[in-house]
Amino acid sequence: MNLHAGDISIKIDKRYLNFPISGQTERKQMTFSVKGLPDLTVNIRLASGSADYWVFRDVSELKGKTLTIRYNGEDAALKQIYQSDEIAGQDSLYREQNRPQFHYTTRRGWVNDPNGLVYYDGEYHLFYQHNPYEREWENMHWGHAVSRDLVHWQELPVVLCPDEHGTIFSGSAVIDYENTSSFGSKKNPPMVAIYTYSHPDGQTQGIAYSLDKGRTFTKYEKNPVINSTRKWNSHDTRDPKVFWYDPNKEWVMVLNERNGHSIYTSENLKEWTYRSHVTGFWECPELFELPVDGDPNNTKWVMYGASGTYMLGQFDGRTFTPEAGKYYYTKGSIYAAQTYNNIPEADGRRIQLGWGRISHQGMPFNGMYLLPTELKLKTTKDGVRLISMPVKETEQLFHQVEKWSDLTADDANRKLEAFSQSDCLRLRTTLKLTYATDAGLSLFGQRIIEYDMNGTQLNGVFYSPQDPTSMELTADIYIDRTSIEVFIDGGVYSYSMDRRTDRNGNEGFRFWGNQIEVKSLEVFTVDSIWK
Ligand code: FRU
């Protein structure tokens, strides 16, 4: 880049650059240049006066180098950027008032879809759609966090930044044990990320590899590896989910293209052949095999898109053949959930992580990840269906402090009085209705459970229990500072929502409905994952 008046140059000797952000300022282009490296351009609302909040860029890899910043907004704003070994607000990090306490959130900025979920060498990787420069969607990068137990997460530096092919949209990651891509060796197999480039000319698919356990990635110099925009006459060709299909000894990609999910295959992750297409899905494809009721000789394949509505069917490595229409198993704030690749065979679980479309009032970050869940196929009264329950690793966070049975609603409400101001809480309860009308549980007027037996609806969505004449409903309820997740009757249905922040009034928890019985009620305290 040629220098202009107003550009600033900083010799990097600290870990972070801190940027002041104002929601009132228009987004303007900022370009970072370092000699010998590609430029990075982002759109940012840099504050020239006082900031609403601060964001940062981790520049530790640039130590000793000179970084030039060009901004086509106000010069006064540029002057507020400073480098430091701490991010602005470091002293209250993870202790901010509306920071979720048992869900992963990023330190600063916006997050949406989980990407590249892969287990490798003792670590669960969570890459994700991330705007490091604002708490709204823009400038898609891949952020990164790792965990050894799916519960405690450590945020690591961003791994993929926008480049001349576009911003980095959703995708997946695999471990290439056979080194089919020749990016590594069999001794040090590459972790390969397969993702979408979003560009005004259309969306294409790119790949990048890591030889250091996902800490840094090198983009493939011949990107993009798929460009199907013209074929589909569509800008919407995105979100590759790749996995190894052992019977054919090849890679399979499920890619959303315009009106559904396509299947591609490859021997080396670089050259892909189109195979088939299933209509009726939008964004963020998934495809995986699960045993029915745990029987490995009786399996079905599950295909879903970003909404989580799924089809069951069979897959032969080239074509997915649905056996019926779509079903749902979860609703609410969840979107774009993805499942882990490379879970060891001895474990064998299908572990899912979903984006929670939840905001945190007044916070310099936005969005979160819901509790990781294990997906299973179970024979239900309606046939085989997907069920979802929090993974067993989450149990370490919850400690049972009360357990009652056979209470009247009034008794239960009195017993819960002590907990209504709790920051975080888990409740497990079985309600028994004595009228086929509606009943439920609310917290400061917010309906956590609203079960309308007459309309056969649970929080507005059709739900009928396994025993068709049952008057009972069991709910496992996870309440964090800004979110509520509810798992019904062992996970046959689940939903999530924002937690309302107004905690006034004297109502607290309230079981309501015509003469209902609270057959059981358990209360658990919750540990924070941020130590
Ligand atoms: C889904 C989605 C994806 C896309 C990404 C962009 O939420 O729209 O289809 O890759 O988000 O951030």
Coordinates of C-alpha atoms and ligand atoms in Angstrom, one line a residue:
M1 CA 0.0 0.0 0.0
N2 CA 1.2 3.5 -0.8
L3 CA 1.4 5.8 2.2
H4 CA -1.2 8.6 2.5
A5 CA -1.4 11.6 4.8
G6 CA -3.4 10.5 7.9
D7 CA -2.1 6.9 7.8
I8 CA -0.5 5.8 11.0
S9 CA 2.4 3.4 11.5
I10 CA 3.0 1.5 14.7
K11 CA 6.0 -0.6 15.6
I12 CA 4.4 -3.6 17.3
D13 CA 6.0 -4.5 20.6
K14 CA 2.8 -5.5 22.6
R15 CA 0.3 -8.2 22.3
Y16 CA -2.9 -6.3 21.4
L17 CA -4.1 -3.3 19.5
N18 CA -7.1 -1.7 21.1
F19 CA -9.8 0.1 19.1
P20 CA -12.6 2.4 20.4
I21 CA -16.0 1.6 18.9
S22 CA -19.1 3.9 18.6
G23 CA -22.5 2.6 17.4
Q24 CA -23.2 6.2 16.2
T25 CA -20.3 6.2 13.7
E26 CA -20.7 4.9 10.2
R27 CA -18.7 1.9 9.2
K28 CA -15.6 2.9 7.3
Q29 CA -12.8 0.8 5.7
M30 CA -9.6 0.2 7.6
T31 CA -6.6 -1.4 6.0
F32 CA -3.7 -3.0 7.9
S33 CA -0.5 -3.4 6.0
V34 CA 2.7 -5.1 7.0
K35 CA 5.6 -5.5 4.6
G36 CA 5.7 -9.0 3.1
L37 CA 2.2 -9.9 4.3
P38 CA -1.1 -9.5 2.5
D39 CA -3.2 -6.5 3.5
L40 CA -6.2 -7.0 5.7
T41 CA -9.2 -4.7 5.1
V42 CA -12.1 -4.5 7.6
N43 CA -15.1 -2.3 8.1
I44 CA -15.2 -0.6 11.5
R45 CA -17.1 2.1 13.4
L46 CA -14.1 3.7 15.0
A47 CA -15.0 6.3 17.6
S48 CA -13.4 9.7 17.3
G49 CA -14.9 10.8 20.7
S50 CA -15.9 8.6 23.6
A51 CA -16.3 4.9 22.9
D52 CA -19.3 2.7 23.6
Y53 CA -16.8 -0.2 24.1
W54 CA -13.4 -1.3 22.9
V55 CA -12.4 -4.2 20.6
F56 CA -8.9 -5.6 19.9
R57 CA -6.8 -7.3 17.4
D58 CA -4.2 -9.8 18.7
V59 CA -0.9 -8.7 17.0
S60 CA 1.5 -10.9 18.9
E61 CA 2.6 -12.6 15.6
L62 CA 3.6 -9.1 14.3
K63 CA 6.0 -8.3 17.1
G64 CA 9.0 -6.3 15.9
K65 CA 7.3 -5.4 12.6
T66 CA 5.8 -2.1 11.5
L67 CA 2.1 -2.0 11.0
T68 CA 0.5 0.7 8.9
I69 CA -3.1 1.5 9.3
R70 CA -5.2 3.4 6.8
Y71 CA -8.7 4.5 7.7
N72 CA -11.1 6.4 5.5
G73 CA -12.9 7.9 8.4
E74 CA -11.8 10.6 10.8
D75 CA -8.1 11.0 11.7
A76 CA -9.0 11.8 15.3
A77 CA -10.4 8.3 15.6
L78 CA -7.2 6.7 14.4
K79 CA -5.3 8.5 17.1
Q80 CA -7.2 6.7 19.8
I81 CA -5.9 3.2 18.8
Y82 CA -3.2 2.0 21.2
Q83 CA -1.2 -1.1 21.8
S84 CA -1.0 -2.9 25.1
D85 CA -0.4 -6.3 26.6
E86 CA -3.9 -6.2 27.9
I87 CA -7.2 -5.7 26.1
A88 CA -9.3 -2.7 27.2
G89 CA -11.4 -4.0 30.1
Q90 CA -9.1 -6.9 30.9
D91 CA -9.6 -6.4 34.6
S92 CA -13.3 -7.3 34.5
L93 CA -13.1 -9.9 31.7
Y94 CA -15.5 -12.8 32.2
R95 CA -16.9 -11.0 35.3
E96 CA -19.0 -8.5 33.3
Q97 CA -22.6 -8.1 34.5
N98 CA -24.3 -9.9 31.6
R99 CA -21.5 -12.4 30.7
P100 CA -23.0 -15.9 30.4
Q101 CA -21.5 -18.1 33.2
F102 CA -21.7 -21.5 31.7
H103 CA -21.8 -20.9 28.0
Y104 CA -18.9 -20.0 25.7
T105 CA -18.9 -16.3 24.6
T106 CA -16.0 -14.5 22.9
R107 CA -14.1 -11.8 24.7
R108 CA -15.2 -9.0 22.3
G109 CA -17.2 -8.8 19.1
W110 CA -19.8 -10.8 17.3
V111 CA -20.2 -14.6 16.9
N112 CA -22.5 -16.7 14.9
D113 CA -22.2 -20.2 13.5
P114 CA -19.9 -22.8 15.0
N115 CA -17.4 -23.9 12.4
G116 CA -14.7 -26.6 12.0
L117 CA -15.8 -28.6 15.0
V118 CA -13.2 -31.3 15.3
Y119 CA -11.6 -33.3 18.1
Y120 CA -7.9 -33.8 18.0
D121 CA -5.3 -35.0 20.4
G122 CA -7.3 -34.3 23.6
E123 CA -8.8 -31.0 22.4
Y124 CA -12.2 -30.1 21.2
H125 CA -11.8 -27.2 18.7
L126 CA -14.5 -24.6 18.3
F127 CA -13.9 -22.3 15.4
Y128 CA -16.6 -19.8 14.7
Q129 CA -18.0 -17.0 12.6
H130 CA -16.6 -13.9 14.2
N131 CA -16.5 -10.2 13.7
P132 CA -13.6 -9.1 16.0
Y133 CA -14.3 -5.4 15.3
E134 CA -17.9 -4.9 16.4
R135 CA -20.7 -6.6 18.3
E136 CA -22.7 -6.9 15.1
W137 CA -22.3 -9.2 12.0
E138 CA -19.6 -8.0 9.5
N139 CA -16.0 -8.8 8.4
M140 CA -16.4 -12.6 8.8
H141 CA -13.3 -14.3 10.3
W142 CA -12.9 -17.7 11.9
G143 CA -12.4 -17.2 15.7
H144 CA -11.0 -20.1 17.7
A145 CA -11.4 -21.6 21.1
V146 CA -10.3 -25.0 22.6
S147 CA -11.6 -27.2 25.4
R148 CA -10.6 -30.5 27.0
D149 CA -14.0 -31.2 28.4
L150 CA -16.5 -29.3 26.1
V151 CA -17.3 -27.1 29.1
H152 CA -14.3 -25.0 29.9
W153 CA -13.1 -23.0 26.9
Q154 CA -9.9 -21.0 26.2
E155 CA -10.2 -18.4 23.5
L156 CA -7.2 -18.4 21.1
P157 CA -6.3 -15.9 18.3
V158 CA -8.4 -15.7 15.2
V159 CA -7.2 -18.2 12.6
L160 CA -8.7 -17.1 9.2
C161 CA -9.0 -13.5 8.1
P162 CA -10.7 -12.2 4.9
D163 CA -8.5 -12.0 1.8
E164 CA -8.8 -11.2 -1.9
H165 CA -11.2 -14.1 -2.4
G166 CA -13.7 -12.8 0.2
T167 CA -14.7 -12.9 3.8
I168 CA -14.5 -16.3 5.6
F169 CA -18.0 -17.9 6.0
S170 CA -18.9 -21.2 7.6
G171 CA -17.3 -24.5 7.1
S172 CA -15.8 -27.5 8.7
A173 CA -12.5 -29.2 9.6
V174 CA -11.1 -32.7 9.3
I175 CA -7.9 -34.5 10.3
D176 CA -6.3 -35.8 7.2
Y177 CA -4.6 -38.9 8.7
E178 CA -3.5 -40.4 5.4
N179 CA -2.2 -37.0 4.2
T180 CA -4.3 -37.3 1.1
S181 CA -3.9 -33.5 0.7
S182 CA -0.1 -33.7 0.9
F183 CA -0.3 -30.7 3.2
G184 CA 1.5 -32.5 6.0
S185 CA 2.7 -36.1 6.6
K186 CA 1.2 -39.3 8.1
K187 CA 3.3 -38.6 11.1
N188 CA 2.0 -35.0 11.5
P189 CA -1.4 -35.2 9.8
P190 CA -2.8 -31.8 8.7
M191 CA -5.9 -30.4 10.2
V192 CA -7.7 -29.1 7.1
A193 CA -10.4 -26.4 7.2
I194 CA -12.9 -26.3 4.4
Y195 CA -14.8 -23.0 4.3
T196 CA -16.8 -20.6 2.1
Y197 CA -15.4 -17.4 0.7
S198 CA -18.1 -14.8 0.4
H199 CA -17.4 -12.2 -2.3
P200 CA -19.6 -9.8 -4.3
D201 CA -19.1 -12.0 -7.4
G202 CA -20.4 -15.1 -5.6
Q203 CA -19.5 -17.6 -2.9
T204 CA -16.8 -20.2 -3.5
Q205 CA -15.2 -22.9 -1.4
G206 CA -11.6 -22.6 -0.1
I207 CA -9.3 -24.8 2.1
A208 CA -6.5 -24.1 4.5
Y209 CA -4.3 -26.4 6.6
S210 CA -2.7 -26.4 10.1
L211 CA 0.3 -28.4 11.2
D212 CA 0.2 -27.0 14.8
K213 CA -3.1 -28.3 16.2
G214 CA -5.2 -25.6 14.7
R215 CA -3.3 -22.7 16.1
T216 CA -2.4 -21.3 12.7
F217 CA -3.6 -22.1 9.2
T218 CA -2.0 -21.7 5.8
K219 CA -4.5 -21.0 3.0
Y220 CA -4.1 -23.3 -0.1
E221 CA -2.5 -21.2 -2.9
K222 CA -4.9 -22.6 -5.6
N223 CA -8.1 -21.5 -3.8
P224 CA -10.9 -21.6 -4.5
V225 CA -11.4 -25.4 -4.8
I226 CA -15.1 -25.2 -5.9
N227 CA -16.8 -22.4 -7.8
S228 CA -20.4 -23.3 -8.6
T229 CA -22.0 -19.9 -8.6
R230 CA -22.6 -19.9 -12.3
K231 CA -23.8 -23.5 -12.5
W232 CA -26.5 -22.6 -9.9
N233 CA -27.0 -19.1 -11.1
S234 CA -26.9 -18.2 -7.4
H235 CA -24.8 -16.4 -4.9
D236 CA -25.9 -18.9 -2.3
T237 CA -23.4 -21.8 -2.5
R238 CA -21.9 -22.2 1.0
D239 CA -21.1 -23.9 4.3
P240 CA -19.2 -27.1 3.3
K241 CA -19.4 -29.9 5.8
V242 CA -16.7 -32.5 5.1
F243 CA -16.2 -36.0 6.6
W244 CA -14.3 -39.2 5.7
Y245 CA -16.5 -41.9 4.2
D246 CA -14.6 -45.1 5.0
P247 CA -16.5 -47.6 2.8
N248 CA -15.4 -45.6 -0.3
K249 CA -12.1 -44.3 1.2
E250 CA -12.9 -40.8 0.2
W251 CA -13.9 -37.4 1.5
V252 CA -17.6 -36.4 1.3
M253 CA -18.7 -32.8 1.3
V254 CA -22.3 -31.6 1.9
L255 CA -22.7 -28.1 0.5
N256 CA -25.7 -25.9 0.5
E257 CA -26.4 -24.7 -3.1
R258 CA -29.3 -22.4 -3.7
N259 CA -32.3 -24.7 -2.9
G260 CA -30.8 -27.6 -1.0
H261 CA -27.8 -29.7 -0.1
S262 CA -25.4 -31.1 -2.7
I263 CA -23.0 -34.0 -2.2
Y264 CA -19.4 -33.8 -3.6
T265 CA -16.6 -36.3 -3.2
S266 CA -12.8 -36.0 -3.3
E267 CA -9.7 -38.1 -2.8
N268 CA -7.5 -35.3 -1.7
L269 CA -9.7 -32.4 -0.4
K270 CA -8.5 -30.3 -3.4
E271 CA -10.4 -31.7 -6.3
W272 CA -14.1 -32.2 -5.8
T273 CA -16.7 -34.1 -8.0
Y274 CA -20.4 -33.2 -7.9
R275 CA -22.6 -36.3 -7.1
S276 CA -26.1 -35.4 -6.2
H277 CA -28.5 -32.9 -4.6
V278 CA -31.5 -32.9 -2.2
T279 CA -33.8 -29.9 -2.3
G280 CA -35.5 -28.3 0.7
F281 CA -32.6 -27.3 2.9
W282 CA -31.1 -23.8 3.6
E283 CA -27.5 -23.1 4.9
C284 CA -25.2 -25.0 7.2
P285 CA -25.6 -28.6 6.0
E286 CA -25.0 -31.7 8.2
L287 CA -25.1 -35.3 7.3
F288 CA -24.2 -38.2 9.7
E289 CA -25.0 -41.8 10.6
L290 CA -26.5 -42.8 13.9
P291 CA -27.5 -46.2 15.3
V292 CA -31.2 -46.6 16.1
D293 CA -31.7 -47.3 19.8
G294 CA -28.0 -47.9 20.0
D295 CA -28.0 -50.9 17.6
P296 CA -25.0 -50.6 15.3
N297 CA -26.6 -53.0 12.8
N298 CA -29.6 -50.7 12.4
T299 CA -28.5 -47.2 11.4
K300 CA -30.0 -44.2 9.6
W301 CA -28.5 -41.1 8.2
V302 CA -29.6 -37.7 9.4
M303 CA -29.5 -34.6 7.1
Y304 CA -30.3 -31.2 8.4
G305 CA -29.7 -27.5 7.6
A306 CA -29.3 -24.4 9.7
S307 CA -32.8 -24.4 11.2
G308 CA -32.2 -27.9 12.5
T309 CA -35.2 -29.4 10.8
Y310 CA -34.0 -32.8 9.6
M311 CA -34.7 -35.8 7.3
L312 CA -33.9 -39.4 8.0
G313 CA -32.7 -41.7 5.2
Q314 CA -29.9 -43.7 3.8
F315 CA -26.6 -42.6 2.3
D316 CA -24.4 -44.7 -0.1
G317 CA -21.4 -42.3 -0.2
R318 CA -22.8 -40.4 -3.2
T319 CA -26.6 -39.9 -2.7
F320 CA -28.7 -39.3 0.3
T321 CA -32.2 -40.9 -0.1
P322 CA -34.7 -39.5 2.4
E323 CA -37.3 -41.9 3.7
A324 CA -39.8 -39.2 4.7
G325 CA -40.3 -35.5 5.1
K326 CA -38.8 -33.2 7.7
Y327 CA -39.1 -33.3 11.5
Y328 CA -38.0 -31.0 14.2
Y329 CA -36.4 -31.7 17.6
T330 CA -35.4 -28.3 18.8
K331 CA -36.6 -24.7 18.4
G332 CA -35.9 -21.2 19.7
S333 CA -32.6 -19.4 19.7
I334 CA -30.6 -22.3 18.2
Y335 CA -29.3 -21.9 14.6
A336 CA -26.6 -23.4 12.4
A337 CA -25.6 -26.2 14.8
Q338 CA -22.8 -28.5 13.7
T339 CA -21.5 -31.8 15.0
Y340 CA -18.0 -32.8 15.9
N341 CA -15.7 -34.7 13.4
N342 CA -13.1 -37.2 14.5
I343 CA -14.6 -38.2 17.9
P344 CA -12.6 -41.4 18.9
E345 CA -14.4 -44.6 18.0
A346 CA -14.3 -45.8 21.6
D347 CA -16.4 -42.7 22.5
G348 CA -18.6 -42.9 19.5
R349 CA -20.9 -40.0 20.4
R350 CA -22.4 -37.5 17.9
I351 CA -21.8 -34.3 19.7
Q352 CA -23.5 -31.1 18.6
L353 CA -22.9 -27.4 19.3
G354 CA -25.4 -24.8 18.2
W355 CA -25.2 -21.0 18.0
G356 CA -27.5 -19.3 20.5
R357 CA -29.0 -16.2 18.9
I358 CA -28.8 -14.4 22.2
S359 CA -27.7 -10.9 23.0
H360 CA -26.3 -9.7 26.3
Q361 CA -27.5 -6.2 27.1
G362 CA -24.8 -3.6 27.4
M363 CA -22.0 -6.0 26.7
P364 CA -19.1 -5.6 24.2
F365 CA -19.8 -9.1 22.8
N366 CA -22.8 -10.7 21.1
G367 CA -24.1 -14.2 20.5
M368 CA -23.1 -17.4 22.3
Y369 CA -22.9 -21.2 22.0
L370 CA -25.6 -23.3 23.6
L371 CA -24.8 -26.3 25.8
P372 CA -23.1 -29.1 23.8
T373 CA -25.6 -32.0 23.4
E374 CA -25.4 -35.6 22.4
L375 CA -27.6 -36.6 19.5
K376 CA -29.2 -40.0 19.4
L377 CA -31.9 -41.8 17.3
K378 CA -34.6 -43.3 19.4
T379 CA -37.8 -45.2 18.5
T380 CA -40.7 -43.0 19.8
K381 CA -44.4 -43.3 19.5
D382 CA -44.1 -41.5 16.1
G383 CA -41.3 -43.7 14.8
V384 CA -37.5 -43.1 14.9
R385 CA -36.7 -39.5 15.9
L386 CA -33.6 -37.4 16.8
I387 CA -33.2 -36.6 20.5
S388 CA -30.7 -34.2 22.1
M389 CA -29.5 -33.9 25.7
P390 CA -26.6 -32.0 27.2
V391 CA -23.4 -34.1 27.1
K392 CA -22.4 -35.8 30.4
E393 CA -19.4 -33.5 30.8
T394 CA -21.8 -30.6 31.7
E395 CA -22.9 -32.4 34.8
Q396 CA -19.7 -31.3 36.7
L397 CA -21.1 -27.8 36.7
F398 CA -24.4 -28.5 38.5
H399 CA -24.8 -29.3 42.2
Q400 CA -28.1 -30.5 43.6
V401 CA -29.1 -28.5 46.6
E402 CA -32.8 -29.4 47.0
K403 CA -35.1 -32.2 46.0
W404 CA -38.8 -32.4 46.8
S405 CA -41.7 -34.5 45.6
D406 CA -45.5 -34.3 45.5
L407 CA -45.9 -30.6 46.1
T408 CA -48.8 -28.3 45.4
A409 CA -48.1 -25.4 43.1
D410 CA -48.3 -23.1 46.1
D411 CA -45.8 -25.1 48.1
A412 CA -43.4 -25.3 45.1
N413 CA -43.6 -21.5 44.6
R414 CA -42.8 -20.9 48.2
K415 CA -39.9 -23.2 48.1
L416 CA -38.5 -21.5 45.1
E417 CA -38.7 -18.0 46.5
A418 CA -35.2 -18.3 47.8
F419 CA -33.9 -19.0 44.3
S420 CA -35.7 -16.5 42.2
Q421 CA -32.9 -13.9 42.3
S422 CA -30.3 -16.5 41.3
D423 CA -27.9 -15.5 38.7
C424 CA -27.7 -19.0 37.3
L425 CA -29.7 -22.1 38.2
R426 CA -30.8 -25.5 36.9
L427 CA -34.2 -26.8 37.8
R428 CA -35.6 -30.2 37.0
T429 CA -39.3 -30.8 37.4
T430 CA -42.2 -33.1 36.6
L431 CA -45.5 -31.4 36.4
K432 CA -48.8 -33.2 36.5
L433 CA -51.9 -31.5 35.1
T434 CA -55.3 -32.4 36.5
Y435 CA -57.2 -30.4 33.8
A436 CA -56.5 -30.7 30.0
T437 CA -56.1 -26.9 29.8
D438 CA -52.8 -25.0 30.1
A439 CA -50.2 -24.9 32.8
G440 CA -46.5 -24.1 33.3
L441 CA -43.7 -22.4 35.1
S442 CA -42.8 -18.7 34.8
L443 CA -40.0 -16.6 36.1
F444 CA -40.8 -12.9 36.7
G445 CA -43.6 -13.3 34.2
Q446 CA -41.5 -15.0 31.5
R447 CA -43.0 -18.3 30.5
I448 CA -40.3 -20.9 30.7
I449 CA -42.9 -23.7 30.3
E450 CA -46.3 -23.0 28.7
Y451 CA -47.9 -26.3 28.1
D452 CA -51.3 -26.0 26.4
M453 CA -52.8 -29.5 26.5
N454 CA -56.0 -28.4 24.8
G455 CA -54.0 -26.9 21.8
T456 CA -51.3 -29.6 22.3
Q457 CA -48.6 -27.0 22.2
L458 CA -45.5 -26.4 24.3
N459 CA -44.3 -22.7 24.1
G460 CA -46.2 -22.3 20.9
V461 CA -45.0 -25.5 19.1
F462 CA -46.9 -28.7 18.6
Y463 CA -45.8 -31.2 21.3
S464 CA -47.5 -34.4 22.4
P465 CA -45.9 -36.6 25.0
Q466 CA -44.8 -40.2 24.5
D467 CA -47.7 -41.6 26.4
P468 CA -50.6 -40.1 24.5
T469 CA -52.8 -39.9 27.5
S470 CA -50.1 -38.7 29.9
M471 CA -50.9 -35.6 32.0
E472 CA -47.2 -35.2 32.9
L473 CA -44.3 -33.3 31.5
T474 CA -40.7 -33.4 32.6
A475 CA -38.5 -30.4 32.0
D476 CA -34.7 -30.0 32.6
I477 CA -34.2 -26.2 32.7
Y478 CA -30.8 -24.4 32.4
I479 CA -30.9 -20.8 33.4
D480 CA -27.9 -18.6 32.6
R481 CA -27.7 -14.8 33.0
T482 CA -29.0 -14.1 29.5
S483 CA -30.4 -17.5 28.3
I484 CA -32.8 -20.3 29.2
E485 CA -32.5 -23.8 27.7
V486 CA -35.2 -26.4 28.3
F487 CA -35.0 -30.2 27.6
I488 CA -38.3 -32.0 27.6
D489 CA -39.0 -35.6 28.5
G490 CA -35.4 -36.8 28.1
G491 CA -34.6 -34.7 25.1
V492 CA -37.3 -35.7 22.6
Y493 CA -37.9 -31.9 22.3
S494 CA -35.9 -28.9 23.4
Y495 CA -36.0 -25.2 23.1
S496 CA -34.0 -22.1 24.1
M497 CA -34.7 -18.4 24.6
D498 CA -33.4 -15.1 25.8
R499 CA -33.7 -14.7 29.6
R500 CA -35.6 -11.4 30.3
T501 CA -33.4 -9.0 32.2
D502 CA -36.1 -7.3 34.2
R503 CA -36.1 -9.2 37.5
N504 CA -38.5 -7.0 39.5
G505 CA -41.9 -7.6 40.9
N506 CA -42.6 -10.1 43.6
E507 CA -43.6 -13.1 41.5
G508 CA -40.2 -14.9 41.0
F509 CA -40.7 -18.5 40.0
R510 CA -44.4 -19.4 39.6
F511 CA -46.0 -22.7 38.8
W512 CA -49.4 -21.8 37.3
G513 CA -52.4 -23.7 36.0
N514 CA -55.6 -25.3 37.2
Q515 CA -54.8 -27.4 40.3
I516 CA -51.5 -28.8 38.9
E517 CA -49.2 -31.0 41.0
V518 CA -45.5 -30.7 41.1
K519 CA -44.6 -34.3 41.3
S520 CA -40.9 -33.6 41.6
L521 CA -38.7 -30.6 41.8
E522 CA -34.9 -30.5 42.0
V523 CA -32.7 -27.4 42.3
F524 CA -29.1 -27.3 41.3
T525 CA -26.6 -24.5 41.8
V526 CA -24.2 -23.7 39.0
D527 CA -20.4 -23.3 38.8
S528 CA -19.1 -20.6 36.5
I529 CA -16.8 -22.0 33.7
W530 CA -14.7 -18.8 34.0
K531 CA -12.3 -19.2 36.9
Ligands
FRU1 C1 -25.8 -18.9 8.8 C2 -24.9 -18.2 7.8 C3 -24.1 -19.1 6.9 C4 -22.9 -18.3 6.5 C5 -22.6 -17.5 7.8 C6 -22.1 -16.2 7.5 O1 -26.0 -18.3 10.0 O2 -25.6 -17.3 7.1 O3 -24.9 -19.6 5.8 O4 -21.8 -19.1 6.1 O5 -23.8 -17.5 8.5 O6 -21.7 -15.6 8.7

